Amino acid sequence: MAGLVRSSWDALDSLQLEIDQSYERVTAKLDSLRTARSIFEVDARESGASQIPAETNNNTNSGGLSQQPSDFSLGPTVPGVDSFSPSVPSVLMAYDSSTGAADSGVESNRLYSKWRTMSGRPEEDSASAFRLHGRWMQLSTHCSGFSIGHETVRRLNTKRSFNISDQGLEDPFCRRPLHPEGNFRICWDFFSLFLLLTDAILLPVSLAWDWKMSFDDAGSTYLALSIWCSLVFWTADIFVNLNTAIYIKGKLTLSRTAIFWRYLKTWFILDVTLVSLDFFNMGYIGSDFAGDLTVFRAGRVVRIFRVFRLLRLLKMTKLDEITQEIAASTGRQWIMLVMAVFNSAVVTMLVAHIVTCLWFWIGKTVWDEGHVSWIHLAEAENLSASVQYIHAIRYVMNPPAPPSIMANSGRERLFDILNFVFTLVVIGGTVSKISGTLAELRAMNESRARQKREIRVYLTHQDASFELVSRIMRFVDYKLEKNTPISFDSSLISITLQTELYVNQRGKFLESVPVFGLTKQAFPDCFASICAALVKNVFEKKECVFTAGAVANSMYLTATGTYIHTDSNGVEETFTGEHWFEEMSLYAESMVHHSTLTSKTFGEIFTLDGKDLVDCLQNSPASASMFCGYAKAFVEMMQKPTGLTVHGQQLVAADSCCRHTRQYQELYPDPKTRLANISIVHDALGPDIQTMSESTCSFRSGGLAHMLKDLDRGGLQPENIIMLLQNAIPELHPDVGTHALLEQLFERDRAVSSCVSLLALVYDDYNLFVKPQMLAPVEVTTPGQWKHLRELVTWVKPTPEQLQAVLVLLAIRGLGKSTVLMNQIRSSHGRPEQVVLYLIKKAQNVVPSTRGLSEKALGFIENTLLLHEVFNLAQMLQGENVPANVAQLQERTRELGEEVFHFYVLFLIGFMSGLGGGHGSKFLHSRHAQNFIASMQMLRHLMDSSPSSIYWGYIACRARVLRAPLAASEDLALMRLACLGREQDRRGYMQLQKAWALLGSRERATLVHHLLADGIQRRAVILEFLPDCVQKSKTNAAVGLTRLFEVTVDLLDNLSTVLHQSAEKVVLVDLSDLSHFIEVVQNSFVFSTCISRCKLRRSEERVSGLARQRIQLEMTSGNWSRANEADSDLSNLAYRVRDVLQKQQLILSQLESSALLEV
């Protein structure tokens, strides 16, 4: 096989060499033809050209990149607006002139990808870094095609939760039927069995000894109470049976019609008849209870009625079923055998009791008729009833031979014959059944003894020590006791019932994990399948369950036993009972244990593998969606550093992430977080009213405005600015503020940082602004950059009203990201800006700071949110959006007014300063500040410059920072690519430039066409999450920058085909799936061909009244299932074959084009 692969490689190398030579000749021929016909001639010195040198052929290499940097460099500070104004680079004007405004500049056929060395800077992942496993992205893609309405899911979940309730409805007067296995119904059945046993004992005795209903003696009193209780109970039992759900073909049915028909076909007629006879019987009781309660109007009729009551003993069959089910629920086979013996003995004794009473009644009847009965012969006529009973049961159990019966007593003789048959059949059968049960018990014990004997024989040949043999035998005893092998016909139990059996056995352990407890309530069917996927493991004393440093593949659920857990700090904890460990292994890829778990006693542990969990979720899109979101949030939370151990952090993340799911908030809504119940001002300011002045603490009288006035008079005091903000803006209160109530601590930290940073800029406190940067390994904002930031604030000229409004906006903007609020505000469609707008207009109790603002200030906030929804400055900073987005901002600014734009700039300054949190600006350090200042310098000319000049002017500023040339169109495209790659230094730019140089000319042309599109004249495709893709491709050796660019070209070619008939100028393409795929893919060939296995899902969304088209790139299961394939010779060979075929196709297309040019 190896020789075949080597020979194939040699043949492919020679073939590729020939194709490369042919390709170069064809390319040279085409270049000469194009030059001769002057296809790409442009005048680069037209009026309006920028100061950047025009593109020339003398200073470009074969890759189209300028060899020398531009002849200006960045000084110690960012150039001011006077030294560098917005303008369209001349190379871009030349490129637009050569390609035209249409989208035909690049052919739509798929371009080839050359076989090259991987570019980029591979880095090893940190040992503590966690990464979401690809199977969850595959599951998310699989379920994305299904959609269930929000309310439909909620109603469906509520219905399912009722159907599988283990407890049932404990209120017997509830409108809905009782659950047949509910607590109330079980207690009701046990009481009915108690009354049946009472009737089985008392009724025969009362008939034989002619007991009356009275309170003269103990027997009559007990009989009276029994009859009255039975009358009330069995009457109510009819209505309870009509109000109890039933199982039809293994499925719980709540239909009252079906319940009635089932009852009518079974016990209804008998129950109604016996209850009617009971009422008829009570009618014969004398009306004078105080005088003579023992007198009956017709004793014979009463006896007949009582005999009919014995028919109710037919329900005694339930006794055997219930006792056997109880025995089976214990999980011990010997208990089942003992209960079988007990049931047989009880039935035999009850039958013998009835026959004994019948034998005495026959003798008494013969005696009453004046004949000699067996009672006379036994001389028992004057004995007590108990002694008479003993004489009778002695005759029944062991009749004498010959019988002591008069020769003329036919009834007694007939009974003697029937009693012989009874003794022979019933008692003999019972004894035989008991003997068989005992034999089965002995066989079971013999089987265990045989297995233990075989193990001992095996150990004798293994040279094992006595201590080891003892441990093994103790473990064998435990295993045999817990897991006795039983063979049965599995077809007798349906899949549904078997699954419910798993839920009953394992559900209590699994539901201790918060997300699985939520799954049981919201998606019971899915929870049942997960229970079935659990694997049971038995551990001996002092056996290691898992050790620190080993690979974690499963989640562990302890069921029984005592364990010792040693965390990463070496702290030991001994526990008994239900605990769970390593839930992270279900969601993360390549996780290792950070602690050790050892069993102190014999114990049972259930394990759940991540793959099995995903398989269980495949057929439940709603639960799969919940788990995918939960898994992503869980992994993200685990990536944040905390002071807890990894196990402790998992416990905290499990609870927090579960409570933030939409399903949890629907099932368990927190009254404190309901919009109508939130009261921030009272909670935040109530305790402090006595210690602060009224003007400061009472927000309704303008606490924030008073704070700003105090700052104007006394200046900014860094030591108490945080406390002042918390008192003036209740939403920022650390304990009872809105952020704290909604558990958005990081967003609160951002809000505080934004407000403090903006105040530091307004009141010129440089030290307060850079205070968080002093503690971080970053370059502190330079005094020159501080001067430019101050110039921006001065240019805005904020009034006290605007400053108050912008502080409120910065404080409440993060509330729009709260899932708790999003789930309550359905009209927001998941957009944070719309959530905040709703709060301002309809729920000011959540954002009480807005109540102290004027109508004009509220208008500033609302309009700024609309602008922020249309234009995202962060996307401009990394080159993710296009000039068309600047045009939208420009158009909106013309509608709303320049004053609103100034307020928006002031908001952006505070917003960008607080992205990293801290008491100051942690984010806007030197490198970030120079990019932000450059973008704001361009946006200051929004109303007097074109969108393209503003956008590309910012790109040119970034080029000056990186000392990058802009002498060719490819230089400009590469510079935008550097922004997309978040390159901050020259080294990163050079790495990007090397990866670009390894691309083919056609691939570079496609990328240049894409990167230079403006969305105004030519269609622009905005690849969302492309910066994430670039960052992750650098750390994945199987991807690299060059291969990422090739895949991007494949995607653009496919998009050009899909969008060929579309008139949209700006199309959004979501690459979030591709970003996650880059993170986990391990095979370069799989990644290079991933676009061929993708799907494009088109949709339309409206933002601020503007409709825009969005395309979702779905990686599909064909990609996710191959993400973990490792590189091999075969995959590399397949990649080389694909490369050769694509080159051949390209040569053919080039030859056809040259033929057309010659014609």
Short mmCIF file of C-alpha atoms in Angstrom, two decimals, residues 365-673:
data_model
loop_
_atom_site.label_atom_id
_atom_site.label_comp_id
_atom_site.label_asym_id
_atom_site.label_seq_id
_atom_site.Cartn_x
_atom_site.Cartn_y
_atom_site.Cartn_z
CA THR A 365 -78.23 -24.72 61.00
CA VAL A 366 -78.63 -28.49 61.56
CA TRP A 367 -78.65 -27.83 65.32
CA ASP A 368 -81.36 -25.13 64.97
CA GLU A 369 -83.51 -27.60 63.03
CA GLY A 370 -83.49 -29.98 66.02
CA HIS A 371 -81.02 -32.51 64.66
CA VAL A 372 -77.75 -33.67 66.07
CA SER A 373 -74.83 -31.88 64.38
CA TRP A 374 -71.09 -32.14 64.60
CA ILE A 375 -71.24 -29.41 67.23
CA HIS A 376 -73.12 -31.75 69.59
CA LEU A 377 -70.80 -34.63 68.84
CA ALA A 378 -67.80 -32.41 69.61
CA GLU A 379 -69.58 -31.13 72.74
CA ALA A 380 -68.90 -27.58 71.66
CA GLU A 381 -72.40 -26.12 71.85
CA ASN A 382 -71.75 -24.31 75.11
CA LEU A 383 -68.20 -23.21 74.40
CA SER A 384 -67.10 -19.67 73.56
CA ALA A 385 -67.09 -18.51 69.98
CA SER A 386 -63.30 -18.54 69.79
CA VAL A 387 -63.09 -22.17 70.96
CA GLN A 388 -65.87 -23.14 68.57
CA TYR A 389 -63.84 -21.48 65.76
CA ILE A 390 -60.79 -23.57 66.74
CA HIS A 391 -62.88 -26.79 66.61
CA ALA A 392 -64.19 -25.83 63.18
CA ILE A 393 -60.83 -24.91 61.63
CA ARG A 394 -59.28 -28.10 63.07
CA TYR A 395 -61.93 -30.12 61.23
CA VAL A 396 -61.35 -28.16 57.99
CA MET A 397 -57.58 -28.34 57.98
CA ASN A 398 -57.34 -32.01 59.10
CA PRO A 399 -60.73 -33.78 58.96
CA PRO A 400 -60.96 -36.96 61.08
CA ALA A 401 -61.48 -40.35 59.45
CA PRO A 402 -64.13 -41.55 59.79
CA PRO A 403 -65.84 -38.16 60.16
CA SER A 404 -67.76 -37.38 63.36
CA ILE A 405 -71.07 -36.87 61.60
CA MET A 406 -74.50 -38.39 62.16
CA ALA A 407 -75.53 -40.86 59.49
CA ASN A 408 -78.70 -38.90 58.64
CA SER A 409 -76.90 -35.51 58.27
CA GLY A 410 -76.72 -35.17 54.49
CA ARG A 411 -75.57 -31.53 54.41
CA GLU A 412 -72.68 -32.22 56.77
CA ARG A 413 -71.73 -35.31 54.80
CA LEU A 414 -71.76 -33.35 51.53
CA PHE A 415 -69.61 -30.64 53.08
CA ASP A 416 -67.17 -33.30 54.32
CA ILE A 417 -66.74 -34.53 50.77
CA LEU A 418 -66.26 -31.02 49.38
CA ASN A 419 -63.85 -30.20 52.19
CA PHE A 420 -61.77 -33.23 51.22
CA VAL A 421 -61.57 -31.89 47.67
CA PHE A 422 -60.67 -28.44 49.01
CA THR A 423 -57.91 -29.85 51.20
CA LEU A 424 -56.56 -31.92 48.37
CA VAL A 425 -56.66 -29.26 45.67
CA VAL A 426 -56.34 -25.85 47.30
CA ILE A 427 -54.06 -26.59 50.20
CA GLY A 428 -52.10 -29.14 48.23
CA GLY A 429 -51.64 -26.67 45.37
CA THR A 430 -50.56 -23.98 47.77
CA VAL A 431 -48.05 -26.25 49.43
CA SER A 432 -46.75 -27.28 46.02
CA LYS A 433 -46.38 -23.63 44.98
CA ILE A 434 -44.52 -22.82 48.16
CA SER A 435 -42.26 -25.83 47.67
CA GLY A 436 -41.52 -24.75 44.10
CA THR A 437 -40.71 -21.24 45.23
CA LEU A 438 -38.34 -22.55 47.86
CA ALA A 439 -36.73 -24.79 45.27
CA GLU A 440 -36.26 -21.79 43.01
CA LEU A 441 -34.68 -19.91 45.87
CA ARG A 442 -32.33 -22.83 46.52
CA ALA A 443 -31.45 -22.96 42.80
CA MET A 444 -30.66 -19.26 42.83
CA ASN A 445 -28.38 -19.72 45.81
CA GLU A 446 -26.76 -22.73 44.16
CA SER A 447 -26.17 -20.64 41.01
CA ARG A 448 -24.42 -17.98 43.06
CA ALA A 449 -22.39 -20.61 44.86
CA ARG A 450 -21.38 -22.16 41.55
CA GLN A 451 -20.28 -18.82 40.15
CA LYS A 452 -18.25 -18.07 43.26
CA ARG A 453 -16.73 -21.55 43.12
CA GLU A 454 -15.70 -21.03 39.48
CA ILE A 455 -14.05 -17.73 40.35
CA ARG A 456 -12.17 -19.35 43.22
CA VAL A 457 -10.94 -22.08 40.89
CA TYR A 458 -9.82 -19.40 38.43
CA LEU A 459 -7.98 -17.50 41.16
CA THR A 460 -6.12 -20.60 42.31
CA HIS A 461 -4.34 -20.69 38.94
CA GLN A 462 -3.50 -16.96 38.98
CA ASP A 463 -1.02 -17.03 41.87
CA ALA A 464 -2.96 -14.24 43.61
CA SER A 465 -2.28 -13.20 47.17
CA PHE A 466 -4.73 -13.85 49.97
CA GLU A 467 -5.49 -10.15 50.35
CA LEU A 468 -6.27 -9.79 46.65
CA VAL A 469 -8.43 -12.93 46.61
CA SER A 470 -10.40 -11.62 49.58
CA ARG A 471 -11.00 -8.30 47.85
CA ILE A 472 -12.11 -10.02 44.67
CA MET A 473 -14.51 -12.33 46.47
CA ARG A 474 -16.05 -9.45 48.43
CA PHE A 475 -16.56 -7.60 45.17
CA VAL A 476 -18.09 -10.74 43.61
CA ASP A 477 -20.53 -11.02 46.51
CA TYR A 478 -21.57 -7.40 46.00
CA LYS A 479 -21.99 -7.85 42.25
CA LEU A 480 -24.03 -11.03 42.65
CA GLU A 481 -26.27 -9.33 45.18
CA LYS A 482 -26.81 -6.26 43.02
CA ASN A 483 -26.77 -7.66 39.49
CA THR A 484 -28.19 -11.19 39.44
CA PRO A 485 -28.44 -12.24 35.77
CA ILE A 486 -32.04 -12.91 34.79
CA SER A 487 -33.17 -14.02 31.34
CA PHE A 488 -36.65 -13.10 30.13
CA ASP A 489 -38.52 -12.43 26.92
CA SER A 490 -37.79 -8.77 26.21
CA SER A 491 -40.72 -8.57 23.78
CA LEU A 492 -43.08 -8.75 26.75
CA ILE A 493 -42.04 -5.21 27.75
CA SER A 494 -42.57 -2.43 25.21
CA ILE A 495 -39.87 0.11 24.48
CA THR A 496 -41.95 2.81 26.15
CA LEU A 497 -42.36 0.80 29.34
CA GLN A 498 -38.70 -0.16 29.36
CA THR A 499 -37.79 3.53 29.06
CA GLU A 500 -40.12 4.42 31.93
CA LEU A 501 -38.43 1.69 33.94
CA TYR A 502 -35.09 3.40 33.31
CA VAL A 503 -36.57 6.72 34.40
CA ASN A 504 -37.83 5.15 37.61
CA GLN A 505 -34.44 3.59 38.34
CA ARG A 506 -32.08 6.34 37.24
CA GLY A 507 -34.11 9.53 37.02
CA LYS A 508 -33.53 10.58 40.63
CA PHE A 509 -29.76 10.54 40.07
CA LEU A 510 -29.84 12.33 36.72
CA GLU A 511 -32.27 15.07 37.72
CA SER A 512 -29.87 16.23 40.43
CA VAL A 513 -27.95 17.93 37.59
CA PRO A 514 -29.84 21.23 37.01
CA VAL A 515 -30.10 21.05 33.23
CA PHE A 516 -31.35 17.46 33.30
CA GLY A 517 -33.85 18.32 36.02
CA LEU A 518 -35.11 21.06 33.71
CA THR A 519 -35.22 18.57 30.84
CA LYS A 520 -37.43 16.26 32.91
CA GLN A 521 -39.96 19.05 33.36
CA ALA A 522 -39.83 20.58 29.88
CA PHE A 523 -39.00 17.56 27.69
CA PRO A 524 -39.91 14.34 29.57
CA ASP A 525 -39.56 12.11 26.50
CA CYS A 526 -36.02 13.33 25.94
CA PHE A 527 -35.22 12.92 29.62
CA ALA A 528 -36.41 9.31 29.46
CA SER A 529 -34.13 8.53 26.52
CA ILE A 530 -31.18 10.09 28.37
CA CYS A 531 -31.93 7.88 31.37
CA ALA A 532 -31.82 4.86 29.06
CA ALA A 533 -28.40 5.98 27.79
CA LEU A 534 -26.81 5.92 31.24
CA VAL A 535 -24.29 3.13 31.83
CA LYS A 536 -24.04 1.51 35.26
CA ASN A 537 -20.61 0.81 36.76
CA VAL A 538 -19.75 -0.94 40.05
CA PHE A 539 -16.60 -0.06 41.98
CA GLU A 540 -14.96 -1.89 44.86
CA LYS A 541 -13.51 -0.45 48.02
CA LYS A 542 -10.64 1.99 47.47
CA GLU A 543 -10.95 1.71 43.68
CA CYS A 544 -10.11 4.84 41.70
CA VAL A 545 -13.05 6.09 39.64
CA PHE A 546 -11.00 8.74 37.79
CA THR A 547 -7.66 10.41 38.40
CA ALA A 548 -6.36 13.91 37.80
CA GLY A 549 -4.63 14.24 34.45
CA ALA A 550 -6.57 11.46 32.73
CA VAL A 551 -8.81 12.20 29.75
CA ALA A 552 -12.42 12.91 30.76
CA ASN A 553 -14.88 11.25 28.40
CA SER A 554 -18.02 10.99 30.50
CA MET A 555 -20.06 12.62 33.24
CA TYR A 556 -20.18 10.63 36.48
CA LEU A 557 -23.28 10.29 38.68
CA THR A 558 -22.76 8.61 42.04
CA ALA A 559 -25.72 6.47 43.12
CA THR A 560 -24.72 4.43 46.16
CA GLY A 561 -21.63 4.15 48.33
CA THR A 562 -19.16 6.48 50.02
CA TYR A 563 -16.47 8.30 48.05
CA ILE A 564 -13.42 10.50 48.58
CA HIS A 565 -12.98 13.44 46.22
CA THR A 566 -9.62 15.19 46.01
CA ASP A 567 -9.73 18.51 44.18
CA SER A 568 -6.97 20.27 42.28
CA ASN A 569 -5.77 21.95 45.50
CA GLY A 570 -5.33 18.62 47.26
CA VAL A 571 -8.35 19.12 49.56
CA GLU A 572 -10.16 15.85 50.32
CA GLU A 573 -13.91 15.59 50.80
CA THR A 574 -15.80 12.47 51.85
CA PHE A 575 -19.44 12.21 50.80
CA THR A 576 -22.22 9.67 50.50
CA GLY A 577 -25.14 9.76 48.12
CA GLU A 578 -25.92 11.56 44.89
CA HIS A 579 -23.28 13.83 43.33
CA TRP A 580 -22.18 14.53 39.79
CA PHE A 581 -18.76 15.21 38.31
CA GLU A 582 -17.21 16.33 34.99
CA GLU A 583 -20.33 17.65 33.28
CA MET A 584 -17.92 19.69 31.18
CA SER A 585 -16.80 16.50 29.40
CA LEU A 586 -20.22 16.32 27.73
CA TYR A 587 -19.68 19.62 25.92
CA ALA A 588 -15.94 20.22 25.65
CA GLU A 589 -13.35 18.61 23.43
CA SER A 590 -10.21 16.97 24.85
CA MET A 591 -10.87 17.65 28.50
CA VAL A 592 -8.77 16.16 31.30
CA HIS A 593 -9.70 15.50 34.90
CA HIS A 594 -8.53 18.10 37.39
CA SER A 595 -9.44 16.05 40.46
CA THR A 596 -9.48 12.47 41.70
CA LEU A 597 -12.46 10.39 42.84
CA THR A 598 -11.98 7.20 44.85
CA SER A 599 -14.62 4.84 46.22
CA LYS A 600 -14.34 4.30 49.96
CA THR A 601 -16.91 1.50 49.98
CA PHE A 602 -18.61 -0.58 47.35
CA GLY A 603 -20.45 1.85 45.12
CA GLU A 604 -22.47 2.23 41.96
CA ILE A 605 -21.89 5.05 39.49
CA PHE A 606 -23.76 5.91 36.30
CA THR A 607 -21.82 7.45 33.42
CA LEU A 608 -23.11 9.46 30.45
CA ASP A 609 -21.06 9.99 27.32
CA GLY A 610 -21.35 13.18 25.26
CA LYS A 611 -21.99 11.25 22.04
CA ASP A 612 -24.82 9.29 23.67
CA LEU A 613 -26.35 12.52 24.92
CA VAL A 614 -26.31 14.06 21.44
CA ASP A 615 -27.87 10.89 20.01
CA CYS A 616 -30.72 11.21 22.50
CA LEU A 617 -31.34 14.81 21.42
CA GLN A 618 -31.43 14.11 17.69
CA ASN A 619 -35.20 13.56 17.54
CA SER A 620 -36.14 16.48 19.78
CA PRO A 621 -35.29 19.79 18.07
CA ALA A 622 -36.63 21.92 20.92
CA SER A 623 -34.59 20.16 23.59
CA ALA A 624 -31.56 20.05 21.28
CA SER A 625 -31.78 23.81 20.82
CA MET A 626 -31.92 24.28 24.59
CA PHE A 627 -28.92 22.00 25.15
CA CYS A 628 -26.87 23.65 22.38
CA GLY A 629 -27.38 27.08 23.89
CA TYR A 630 -26.70 25.71 27.35
CA ALA A 631 -23.51 23.96 26.20
CA LYS A 632 -22.17 27.12 24.56
CA ALA A 633 -22.91 29.21 27.65
CA PHE A 634 -21.40 26.52 29.89
CA VAL A 635 -18.14 26.40 27.93
CA GLU A 636 -17.92 30.19 27.78
CA MET A 637 -18.44 30.46 31.53
CA MET A 638 -15.80 27.81 32.19
CA GLN A 639 -13.31 29.80 30.13
CA LYS A 640 -13.57 32.76 32.50
CA PRO A 641 -11.01 32.67 35.31
CA THR A 642 -12.41 32.33 38.82
CA GLY A 643 -11.01 31.56 42.22
CA LEU A 644 -12.86 28.23 42.34
CA THR A 645 -11.60 24.77 41.51
CA VAL A 646 -12.61 23.31 38.16
CA HIS A 647 -15.20 21.08 39.84
CA GLY A 648 -16.58 23.95 41.89
CA GLN A 649 -16.70 26.14 38.82
CA GLN A 650 -18.67 23.45 36.98
CA LEU A 651 -21.24 23.33 39.77
CA VAL A 652 -21.67 27.10 39.67
CA ALA A 653 -21.83 27.16 35.86
CA ALA A 654 -24.39 24.35 35.78
CA ASP A 655 -26.78 26.23 38.04
CA SER A 656 -26.24 29.64 36.47
CA CYS A 657 -26.48 28.55 32.84
CA CYS A 658 -29.55 26.45 33.53
CA ARG A 659 -31.38 29.34 35.19
CA HIS A 660 -30.64 31.57 32.20
CA THR A 661 -32.28 29.26 29.65
CA ARG A 662 -35.60 30.33 28.21
CA GLN A 663 -37.26 27.08 29.25
CA TYR A 664 -36.26 27.52 32.90
CA GLN A 665 -37.54 31.08 32.98
CA GLU A 666 -40.85 29.97 31.52
CA LEU A 667 -41.31 27.07 33.92
CA TYR A 668 -39.98 28.86 36.99
CA PRO A 669 -40.48 32.59 36.46
CA ASP A 670 -38.86 34.68 39.17
CA PRO A 671 -41.43 37.20 40.41
CA LYS A 672 -38.61 39.63 41.24
CA THR A 673 -37.54 39.81 37.59
#
